[in-house]
Amino acid sequence: MKKPARASRRPREAELIHDWNAAGAPARPAHPVQVSDETLRDGVQSASVREPSTEARLEVLSLMDRLGVGAASLGMPCTGERGFQHSLALARHVREARLKLEPYCAGRTVVEDLAPIAEVAQRSGVPVVVHTFVGSSSIRQWTEGWDEPFLRRATRRAIQFARKQGLDVAFVTEDTSRSSPERLEPLFRTAVDAGATRLVLCDTVGHASPGGARALVGWTRRLLDGWGLPAVRLEWHGHNDRGLALACALAALEAGCHRAHGCGLGVGERAGNAPLDLLLVNLSLLGWAEVDLGALLPYVRGVSRALGVPIPRNYPLAGEDAFRTATGVHAAAILKARARGDTWLEDRVYSAVPAAALGLRQAIEVGPMSGRANVRAWLEANGVPVTESLCRAVLRAARASPGLLSDEELRALCSAQGAGGPGGRVGNRVRRDRNVGSVS
């Protein structure tokens, strides 16, 4: 079959990729959207993480700022002396390093929890925002033995205390996604009347679907507008128990939230929180926010080191396998794009995320599903003269192998066939970083 003549000019993106996402996609939100990083509060509550040192926390906070997150939790100063000192050190770092992100601390809706936050703000000289939380669902209230008058009194007293300290307040309702309008409306009214300027809607147990997130945010926005309070901002905080945290965060932003919360690598209570890094790359690809994608990998690796959480091999963006293939058909297409000298094409023919934007390159490996193109690519990248007999020998060994062949195994095969090269040079392969796929 005769191949069509190769075009001299690459067609426009829309001619090469039909984007069904755009067909039913919501319009870009009218307001700027941001993310809020909970790694140093909700993230460290994971049962499996290592308690990060103050120095590690400072490093992660700086990485958050470089990434351009809108706000970051400094922790819960009310948890004891160590928690207080961590939060204070982070607040001072915000001031001394002139970080641009907005710092906040969390506490229950009781004055005793909020007083340490006020002290952090006073001693650091930084206007720390108070995030004060209370359970709003019937199941939580039944379990705790709370009634509505008690919750409204506690909410009013706590928020008024924080406002008297000159602090901005976000009112956080735990389990909002399982709370009825009848439970939420009086609490929201009490909170905004007491001085809260933001409401944080929480999917505390990962119950929400994207449709549920849209419904909750839409109902809350209409409620506030009906009260003549369009300036009260909404934020979304979601967990991943059903594997829907990322989708729900995007749906909440679409429906009117100004910020969506998340944690690096999706760490957090139980199955974790919305993965902040994946939320950011999706906001970038949707065109909803300007994101420095080059800062994503240092951030993810920094979180991995600080919390002792390995990066899964198949984790998007940062996993060892995210941009590599050993499949013959895939490799052949990537290499044809590379031969054209077209990085854009190379990054998209078998990928939805551009590796180059992260400072990486598509990697071609050799294994049991490989074809001749994989072998030729490895030989050329490692300076080994390409012959048909050598390609056949390597491909035969690869297809008999239970997994990928390492560089050392491939060099041994070449030597056994009487072929050699300078070795040691990585050409088309991504250099393996010990922070990818593991914790250093």
mmCIF file of C-alpha atoms in Angstrom, residues 32-370:
data_model
loop_
_atom_site.group_PDB
_atom_site.id
_atom_site.type_symbol
_atom_site.label_atom_id
_atom_site.label_comp_id
_atom_site.label_asym_id
_atom_site.label_seq_id
_atom_site.Cartn_x
_atom_site.Cartn_y
_atom_site.Cartn_z
ATOM 1 C CA PRO A 32 -10.428 33.885 38.709
ATOM 2 C CA VAL A 33 -10.053 30.371 40.116
ATOM 3 C CA GLN A 34 -7.375 29.374 42.601
ATOM 4 C CA VAL A 35 -6.240 26.354 44.562
ATOM 5 C CA SER A 36 -5.652 26.091 48.281
ATOM 6 C CA ASP A 37 -2.991 23.693 49.556
ATOM 7 C CA GLU A 38 -3.903 21.546 52.573
ATOM 8 C CA THR A 39 -0.794 19.338 52.501
ATOM 9 C CA LEU A 40 0.626 20.673 55.774
ATOM 10 C CA ARG A 41 -2.660 20.205 57.644
ATOM 11 C CA ASP A 42 -5.019 17.637 56.147
ATOM 12 C CA GLY A 43 -2.178 15.941 54.287
ATOM 13 C CA VAL A 44 -0.146 15.220 57.412
ATOM 14 C CA GLN A 45 -3.257 13.705 59.024
ATOM 15 C CA SER A 46 -2.847 10.671 56.762
ATOM 16 C CA ALA A 47 -2.242 7.537 58.799
ATOM 17 C CA SER A 48 0.739 6.597 56.622
ATOM 18 C CA VAL A 49 2.788 9.776 56.319
ATOM 19 C CA ARG A 50 5.916 10.688 58.217
ATOM 20 C CA GLU A 51 5.602 13.747 60.473
ATOM 21 C CA PRO A 52 7.624 16.375 58.584
ATOM 22 C CA SER A 53 10.175 18.479 60.403
ATOM 23 C CA THR A 54 9.870 22.242 60.561
ATOM 24 C CA GLU A 55 12.606 22.537 57.925
ATOM 25 C CA ALA A 56 10.773 20.150 55.599
ATOM 26 C CA ARG A 57 7.554 22.129 56.065
ATOM 27 C CA LEU A 58 9.322 25.370 55.175
ATOM 28 C CA GLU A 59 10.684 23.782 51.999
ATOM 29 C CA VAL A 60 7.253 22.516 50.961
ATOM 30 C CA LEU A 61 5.669 25.904 51.669
ATOM 31 C CA SER A 62 8.244 27.588 49.430
ATOM 32 C CA LEU A 63 7.526 25.044 46.684
ATOM 33 C CA MET A 64 3.814 25.831 47.010
ATOM 34 C CA ASP A 65 4.532 29.516 46.539
ATOM 35 C CA ARG A 66 6.718 28.862 43.504
ATOM 36 C CA LEU A 67 3.893 26.796 42.059
ATOM 37 C CA GLY A 68 1.550 29.744 42.462
ATOM 38 C CA VAL A 69 -1.054 28.320 44.840
ATOM 39 C CA GLY A 70 -3.483 30.949 46.109
ATOM 40 C CA ALA A 71 -3.492 29.899 49.757
ATOM 41 C CA ALA A 72 -1.895 27.340 52.056
ATOM 42 C CA SER A 73 -2.760 25.880 55.438
ATOM 43 C CA LEU A 74 -0.103 26.353 58.104
ATOM 44 C CA GLY A 75 -1.680 23.688 60.293
ATOM 45 C CA MET A 76 -3.650 23.666 63.544
ATOM 46 C CA PRO A 77 -1.856 25.652 66.275
ATOM 47 C CA CYS A 78 -4.385 24.406 68.838
ATOM 48 C CA THR A 79 -3.069 20.828 68.741
ATOM 49 C CA GLY A 80 -0.259 21.469 71.220
ATOM 50 C CA GLU A 81 3.102 23.149 71.535
ATOM 51 C CA ARG A 82 4.657 21.381 68.566
ATOM 52 C CA GLY A 83 1.709 22.208 66.325
ATOM 53 C CA PHE A 84 1.810 25.821 67.490
ATOM 54 C CA GLN A 85 5.533 26.165 66.823
ATOM 55 C CA HIS A 86 5.204 24.631 63.346
ATOM 56 C CA SER A 87 2.466 27.101 62.444
ATOM 57 C CA LEU A 88 4.401 30.036 63.882
ATOM 58 C CA ALA A 89 7.573 29.106 61.984
ATOM 59 C CA LEU A 90 5.611 28.804 58.739
ATOM 60 C CA ALA A 91 3.899 32.166 59.273
ATOM 61 C CA ARG A 92 7.246 33.844 59.916
ATOM 62 C CA HIS A 93 8.615 32.223 56.752
ATOM 63 C CA VAL A 94 5.746 33.720 54.762
ATOM 64 C CA ARG A 95 6.804 37.170 55.987
ATOM 65 C CA GLU A 96 10.578 36.760 55.787
ATOM 66 C CA ALA A 97 10.613 35.048 52.365
ATOM 67 C CA ARG A 98 7.884 37.392 51.098
ATOM 68 C CA LEU A 99 5.758 34.528 49.876
ATOM 69 C CA LYS A 100 2.748 35.561 47.821
ATOM 70 C CA LEU A 101 0.341 32.863 48.978
ATOM 71 C CA GLU A 102 -2.340 33.540 51.596
ATOM 72 C CA PRO A 103 -1.637 31.725 54.889
ATOM 73 C CA TYR A 104 -4.402 30.262 57.031
ATOM 74 C CA CYS A 105 -4.796 28.040 60.086
ATOM 75 C CA ALA A 106 -7.607 25.713 61.133
ATOM 76 C CA GLY A 107 -9.447 25.204 64.384
ATOM 77 C CA ARG A 108 -12.782 24.024 65.692
ATOM 78 C CA THR A 109 -15.577 26.534 66.186
ATOM 79 C CA VAL A 110 -14.549 27.233 69.767
ATOM 80 C CA VAL A 111 -12.611 30.202 71.107
ATOM 81 C CA GLU A 112 -10.028 27.918 72.719
ATOM 82 C CA ASP A 113 -8.975 26.671 69.266
ATOM 83 C CA LEU A 114 -8.920 30.099 67.648
ATOM 84 C CA ALA A 115 -6.920 31.916 70.319
ATOM 85 C CA PRO A 116 -3.643 30.161 69.285
ATOM 86 C CA ILE A 117 -4.282 31.212 65.658
ATOM 87 C CA ALA A 118 -4.629 34.815 66.769
ATOM 88 C CA GLU A 119 -1.348 34.453 68.691
ATOM 89 C CA VAL A 120 0.407 33.086 65.579
ATOM 90 C CA ALA A 121 -0.805 36.097 63.620
ATOM 91 C CA GLN A 122 0.289 38.550 66.326
ATOM 92 C CA ARG A 123 3.730 37.035 66.903
ATOM 93 C CA SER A 124 4.506 36.590 63.193
ATOM 94 C CA GLY A 125 3.081 39.887 62.009
ATOM 95 C CA VAL A 126 1.230 38.022 59.249
ATOM 96 C CA PRO A 127 -2.557 38.328 58.709
ATOM 97 C CA VAL A 128 -3.359 34.631 59.069
ATOM 98 C CA VAL A 129 -6.870 33.726 57.918
ATOM 99 C CA VAL A 130 -8.951 31.651 60.358
ATOM 100 C CA HIS A 131 -10.639 28.509 59.003
ATOM 101 C CA THR A 132 -13.067 27.482 61.739
ATOM 102 C CA PHE A 133 -14.952 24.218 61.270
ATOM 103 C CA VAL A 134 -18.012 22.474 62.669
ATOM 104 C CA GLY A 135 -19.976 19.387 61.649
ATOM 105 C CA SER A 136 -23.170 20.327 59.819
ATOM 106 C CA SER A 137 -24.747 17.019 58.788
ATOM 107 C CA SER A 138 -27.526 15.278 60.703
ATOM 108 C CA ILE A 139 -25.417 12.146 61.149
ATOM 109 C CA ARG A 140 -22.574 14.144 62.683
ATOM 110 C CA GLN A 141 -24.894 16.153 64.919
ATOM 111 C CA TRP A 142 -26.732 13.023 66.082
ATOM 112 C CA THR A 143 -23.429 11.333 66.905
ATOM 113 C CA GLU A 144 -22.124 14.347 68.847
ATOM 114 C CA GLY A 145 -25.398 15.169 70.604
ATOM 115 C CA TRP A 146 -25.527 18.709 69.186
ATOM 116 C CA ASP A 147 -28.636 20.724 68.406
ATOM 117 C CA GLU A 148 -29.080 23.765 66.192
ATOM 118 C CA PRO A 149 -29.188 26.414 68.951
ATOM 119 C CA PHE A 150 -25.902 25.096 70.383
ATOM 120 C CA LEU A 151 -24.178 25.149 66.982
ATOM 121 C CA ARG A 152 -25.379 28.651 66.196
ATOM 122 C CA ARG A 153 -24.184 29.964 69.560
ATOM 123 C CA ALA A 154 -20.776 28.331 69.159
ATOM 124 C CA THR A 155 -20.445 29.603 65.579
ATOM 125 C CA ARG A 156 -21.367 33.160 66.512
ATOM 126 C CA ARG A 157 -19.060 33.286 69.535
ATOM 127 C CA ALA A 158 -16.048 31.844 67.707
ATOM 128 C CA ILE A 159 -16.318 34.004 64.590
ATOM 129 C CA GLN A 160 -16.934 37.182 66.571
ATOM 130 C CA PHE A 161 -13.841 36.406 68.652
ATOM 131 C CA ALA A 162 -11.668 36.018 65.533
ATOM 132 C CA ARG A 163 -13.051 39.180 63.972
ATOM 133 C CA LYS A 164 -12.255 41.138 67.141
ATOM 134 C CA GLN A 165 -8.640 39.997 66.697
ATOM 135 C CA GLY A 166 -8.708 41.627 63.261
ATOM 136 C CA LEU A 167 -8.606 38.304 61.399
ATOM 137 C CA ASP A 168 -10.489 37.300 58.278
ATOM 138 C CA VAL A 169 -12.676 34.224 58.810
ATOM 139 C CA ALA A 170 -13.708 31.316 56.585
ATOM 140 C CA PHE A 171 -16.561 29.234 58.009
ATOM 141 C CA VAL A 172 -16.025 25.539 57.275
ATOM 142 C CA THR A 173 -18.941 23.107 57.480
ATOM 143 C CA GLU A 174 -17.734 19.533 57.806
ATOM 144 C CA ASP A 175 -19.755 16.969 55.835
ATOM 145 C CA THR A 176 -21.538 19.712 53.865
ATOM 146 C CA SER A 177 -22.114 17.275 51.005
ATOM 147 C CA ARG A 178 -24.396 15.193 53.263
ATOM 148 C CA SER A 179 -26.103 18.138 54.998
ATOM 149 C CA SER A 180 -29.657 19.229 54.230
ATOM 150 C CA PRO A 181 -30.562 22.795 53.228
ATOM 151 C CA GLU A 182 -32.507 23.029 56.485
ATOM 152 C CA ARG A 183 -29.311 22.335 58.450
ATOM 153 C CA LEU A 184 -27.038 24.541 56.350
ATOM 154 C CA GLU A 185 -29.106 27.700 55.912
ATOM 155 C CA PRO A 186 -29.250 28.774 59.593
ATOM 156 C CA LEU A 187 -25.558 27.981 60.089
ATOM 157 C CA PHE A 188 -24.521 29.955 57.007
ATOM 158 C CA ARG A 189 -26.712 32.880 58.052
ATOM 159 C CA THR A 190 -25.224 32.904 61.545
ATOM 160 C CA ALA A 191 -21.678 32.729 60.177
ATOM 161 C CA VAL A 192 -21.960 35.587 57.689
ATOM 162 C CA ASP A 193 -23.865 37.760 60.177
ATOM 163 C CA ALA A 194 -21.028 37.200 62.672
ATOM 164 C CA GLY A 195 -18.446 38.308 60.117
ATOM 165 C CA ALA A 196 -17.343 35.308 58.045
ATOM 166 C CA THR A 197 -16.412 36.395 54.526
ATOM 167 C CA ARG A 198 -16.071 32.893 53.057
ATOM 168 C CA LEU A 199 -17.846 29.589 53.260
ATOM 169 C CA VAL A 200 -15.911 26.356 52.746
ATOM 170 C CA LEU A 201 -18.105 23.506 51.520
ATOM 171 C CA CYS A 202 -16.644 20.153 52.534
ATOM 172 C CA ASP A 203 -17.021 16.704 51.044
ATOM 173 C CA THR A 204 -15.479 15.332 54.215
ATOM 174 C CA VAL A 205 -16.037 11.632 53.543
ATOM 175 C CA GLY A 206 -15.773 11.747 49.748
ATOM 176 C CA HIS A 207 -19.510 11.229 49.289
ATOM 177 C CA ALA A 208 -20.149 13.719 46.478
ATOM 178 C CA SER A 209 -20.376 13.038 42.774
ATOM 179 C CA PRO A 210 -19.554 15.863 40.331
ATOM 180 C CA GLY A 211 -23.283 16.435 39.890
ATOM 181 C CA GLY A 212 -23.723 16.649 43.640
ATOM 182 C CA ALA A 213 -20.871 19.145 43.921
ATOM 183 C CA ARG A 214 -22.469 21.365 41.285
ATOM 184 C CA ALA A 215 -25.849 21.152 43.010
ATOM 185 C CA LEU A 216 -24.448 22.061 46.445
ATOM 186 C CA VAL A 217 -22.354 24.965 45.162
ATOM 187 C CA GLY A 218 -25.208 26.256 43.010
ATOM 188 C CA TRP A 219 -27.683 26.128 45.901
ATOM 189 C CA THR A 220 -25.271 27.956 48.224
ATOM 190 C CA ARG A 221 -24.520 30.642 45.650
ATOM 191 C CA ARG A 222 -28.219 31.288 45.066
ATOM 192 C CA LEU A 223 -28.805 31.434 48.820
ATOM 193 C CA LEU A 224 -26.100 34.060 49.312
ATOM 194 C CA ASP A 225 -27.242 36.095 46.321
ATOM 195 C CA GLY A 226 -30.783 35.995 47.669
ATOM 196 C CA TRP A 227 -29.497 37.484 50.923
ATOM 197 C CA GLY A 228 -27.781 40.243 48.982
ATOM 198 C CA LEU A 229 -24.320 38.839 49.808
ATOM 199 C CA PRO A 230 -22.648 38.221 46.446
ATOM 200 C CA ALA A 231 -19.233 39.144 47.905
ATOM 201 C CA VAL A 232 -19.138 36.090 50.201
ATOM 202 C CA ARG A 233 -16.711 33.706 48.537
ATOM 203 C CA LEU A 234 -17.101 29.948 48.242
ATOM 204 C CA GLU A 235 -14.411 27.278 48.516
ATOM 205 C CA TRP A 236 -14.521 23.499 48.029
ATOM 206 C CA HIS A 237 -12.699 20.902 50.127
ATOM 207 C CA GLY A 238 -13.028 17.314 48.936
ATOM 208 C CA HIS A 239 -11.844 13.805 49.796
ATOM 209 C CA ASN A 240 -11.240 10.836 47.539
ATOM 210 C CA ASP A 241 -13.095 7.931 49.159
ATOM 211 C CA ARG A 242 -15.006 7.213 45.921
ATOM 212 C CA GLY A 243 -12.144 8.252 43.652
ATOM 213 C CA LEU A 244 -14.034 11.373 42.555
ATOM 214 C CA ALA A 245 -12.189 14.125 44.421
ATOM 215 C CA LEU A 246 -10.494 15.624 41.359
ATOM 216 C CA ALA A 247 -13.673 15.567 39.271
ATOM 217 C CA CYS A 248 -15.680 17.112 42.119
ATOM 218 C CA ALA A 249 -13.125 19.892 42.611
ATOM 219 C CA LEU A 250 -13.371 20.837 38.936
ATOM 220 C CA ALA A 251 -17.174 20.670 39.075
ATOM 221 C CA ALA A 252 -17.236 22.922 42.146
ATOM 222 C CA LEU A 253 -15.068 25.533 40.431
ATOM 223 C CA GLU A 254 -17.277 25.343 37.365
ATOM 224 C CA ALA A 255 -20.368 25.899 39.530
ATOM 225 C CA GLY A 256 -19.056 29.029 41.235
ATOM 226 C CA CYS A 257 -16.392 28.248 43.841
ATOM 227 C CA HIS A 258 -13.434 30.595 43.910
ATOM 228 C CA ARG A 259 -11.014 28.040 45.311
ATOM 229 C CA ALA A 260 -10.679 24.277 45.433
ATOM 230 C CA HIS A 261 -8.532 22.647 48.117
ATOM 231 C CA GLY A 262 -6.137 19.766 47.607
ATOM 232 C CA CYS A 263 -2.950 18.087 48.815
ATOM 233 C CA GLY A 264 0.244 17.168 47.039
ATOM 234 C CA LEU A 265 0.081 13.582 45.721
ATOM 235 C CA GLY A 266 -3.526 13.438 46.997
ATOM 236 C CA VAL A 267 -2.403 12.555 50.541
ATOM 237 C CA GLY A 268 -4.780 12.993 53.459
ATOM 238 C CA GLU A 269 -7.283 11.251 55.704
ATOM 239 C CA ARG A 270 -8.239 7.700 54.608
ATOM 240 C CA ALA A 271 -8.105 7.633 50.770
ATOM 241 C CA GLY A 272 -6.755 11.176 50.718
ATOM 242 C CA ASN A 273 -7.764 14.553 49.321
ATOM 243 C CA ALA A 274 -8.051 15.894 45.811
ATOM 244 C CA PRO A 275 -4.518 15.730 44.320
ATOM 245 C CA LEU A 276 -3.463 19.357 44.062
ATOM 246 C CA ASP A 277 -0.856 18.725 41.370
ATOM 247 C CA LEU A 278 -3.391 17.007 39.089
ATOM 248 C CA LEU A 279 -5.942 19.719 39.791
ATOM 249 C CA LEU A 280 -3.425 22.334 38.647
ATOM 250 C CA VAL A 281 -2.457 20.572 35.434
ATOM 251 C CA ASN A 282 -6.141 20.187 34.546
ATOM 252 C CA LEU A 283 -6.826 23.864 35.246
ATOM 253 C CA SER A 284 -3.944 24.667 32.929
ATOM 254 C CA LEU A 285 -5.133 22.350 30.142
ATOM 255 C CA LEU A 286 -8.687 23.704 30.463
ATOM 256 C CA GLY A 287 -7.369 27.232 30.161
ATOM 257 C CA TRP A 288 -8.934 28.188 33.493
ATOM 258 C CA ALA A 289 -5.708 29.253 35.212
ATOM 259 C CA GLU A 290 -2.126 30.173 34.410
ATOM 260 C CA VAL A 291 0.098 27.487 35.933
ATOM 261 C CA ASP A 292 3.879 27.157 35.898
ATOM 262 C CA LEU A 293 3.928 23.482 34.944
ATOM 263 C CA GLY A 294 7.704 23.472 35.267
ATOM 264 C CA ALA A 295 7.252 23.884 39.033
ATOM 265 C CA LEU A 296 5.017 20.814 39.403
ATOM 266 C CA LEU A 297 7.675 18.098 39.569
ATOM 267 C CA PRO A 298 9.832 19.839 42.221
ATOM 268 C CA TYR A 299 6.658 20.335 44.262
ATOM 269 C CA VAL A 300 5.498 16.716 44.013
ATOM 270 C CA ARG A 301 8.951 15.373 44.783
ATOM 271 C CA GLY A 302 9.278 17.799 47.704
ATOM 272 C CA VAL A 303 6.000 16.560 49.181
ATOM 273 C CA SER A 304 7.142 12.973 48.675
ATOM 274 C CA ARG A 305 10.393 13.615 50.572
ATOM 275 C CA ALA A 306 8.837 15.633 53.373
ATOM 276 C CA LEU A 307 6.011 13.200 54.124
ATOM 277 C CA GLY A 308 7.793 9.948 53.279
ATOM 278 C CA VAL A 309 5.186 9.068 50.645
ATOM 279 C CA PRO A 310 6.454 7.118 47.599
ATOM 280 C CA ILE A 311 5.339 8.345 44.183
ATOM 281 C CA PRO A 312 3.511 5.455 42.459
ATOM 282 C CA ARG A 313 5.146 4.404 39.200
ATOM 283 C CA ASN A 314 1.938 5.049 37.251
ATOM 284 C CA TYR A 315 1.139 8.362 38.962
ATOM 285 C CA PRO A 316 0.313 11.030 36.352
ATOM 286 C CA LEU A 317 2.983 13.671 35.715
ATOM 287 C CA ALA A 318 5.565 12.481 38.254
ATOM 288 C CA GLY A 319 5.436 8.675 38.183
ATOM 289 C CA GLU A 320 8.325 6.836 36.522
ATOM 290 C CA ASP A 321 5.973 5.430 33.878
ATOM 291 C CA ALA A 322 4.059 8.645 33.147
ATOM 292 C CA PHE A 323 5.926 9.414 29.928
ATOM 293 C CA ARG A 324 7.544 6.161 28.892
ATOM 294 C CA THR A 325 6.461 3.268 26.733
ATOM 295 C CA ALA A 326 7.848 -0.095 25.633
ATOM 296 C CA THR A 327 4.962 -0.889 23.275
ATOM 297 C CA GLY A 328 5.994 -1.168 19.648
ATOM 298 C CA VAL A 329 3.123 0.707 17.996
ATOM 299 C CA HIS A 330 3.270 3.559 20.498
ATOM 300 C CA ALA A 331 7.042 3.866 20.298
ATOM 301 C CA ALA A 332 7.013 3.865 16.500
ATOM 302 C CA ALA A 333 4.544 6.753 16.371
ATOM 303 C CA ILE A 334 6.483 8.783 18.960
ATOM 304 C CA LEU A 335 9.740 8.213 17.107
ATOM 305 C CA LYS A 336 8.217 9.245 13.782
ATOM 306 C CA ALA A 337 7.105 12.500 15.401
ATOM 307 C CA ARG A 338 10.582 12.928 16.874
ATOM 308 C CA ALA A 339 12.169 12.349 13.482
ATOM 309 C CA ARG A 340 10.205 15.333 12.211
ATOM 310 C CA GLY A 341 11.814 17.457 14.909
ATOM 311 C CA ASP A 342 8.350 18.289 16.209
ATOM 312 C CA THR A 343 8.221 18.242 20.012
ATOM 313 C CA TRP A 344 4.555 19.282 20.036
ATOM 314 C CA LEU A 345 3.648 16.258 17.910
ATOM 315 C CA GLU A 346 5.918 13.904 19.862
ATOM 316 C CA ASP A 347 4.228 14.965 23.110
ATOM 317 C CA ARG A 348 0.664 14.485 21.873
ATOM 318 C CA VAL A 349 0.546 11.527 19.520
ATOM 319 C CA TYR A 350 0.332 9.163 22.520
ATOM 320 C CA SER A 351 -0.104 11.537 25.462
ATOM 321 C CA ALA A 352 -2.658 14.036 26.756
ATOM 322 C CA VAL A 353 -0.147 15.915 28.929
ATOM 323 C CA PRO A 354 2.887 17.550 27.288
ATOM 324 C CA ALA A 355 6.024 16.136 28.891
ATOM 325 C CA ALA A 356 8.100 19.062 27.613
ATOM 326 C CA ALA A 357 6.058 21.502 29.717
ATOM 327 C CA LEU A 358 7.245 19.589 32.788
ATOM 328 C CA GLY A 359 10.848 19.560 31.625
ATOM 329 C CA LEU A 360 10.651 15.894 30.550
ATOM 330 C CA ARG A 361 10.674 13.928 27.295
ATOM 331 C CA GLN A 362 8.858 10.860 26.044
ATOM 332 C CA ALA A 363 10.974 7.787 26.862
ATOM 333 C CA ILE A 364 11.258 4.631 24.751
ATOM 334 C CA GLU A 365 12.059 1.353 26.517
ATOM 335 C CA VAL A 366 12.642 -2.204 25.289
ATOM 336 C CA GLY A 367 10.531 -5.105 26.567
ATOM 337 C CA PRO A 368 8.297 -8.032 25.585
ATOM 338 C CA MET A 369 5.744 -5.786 23.794
ATOM 339 C CA SER A 370 8.383 -3.847 21.869
#
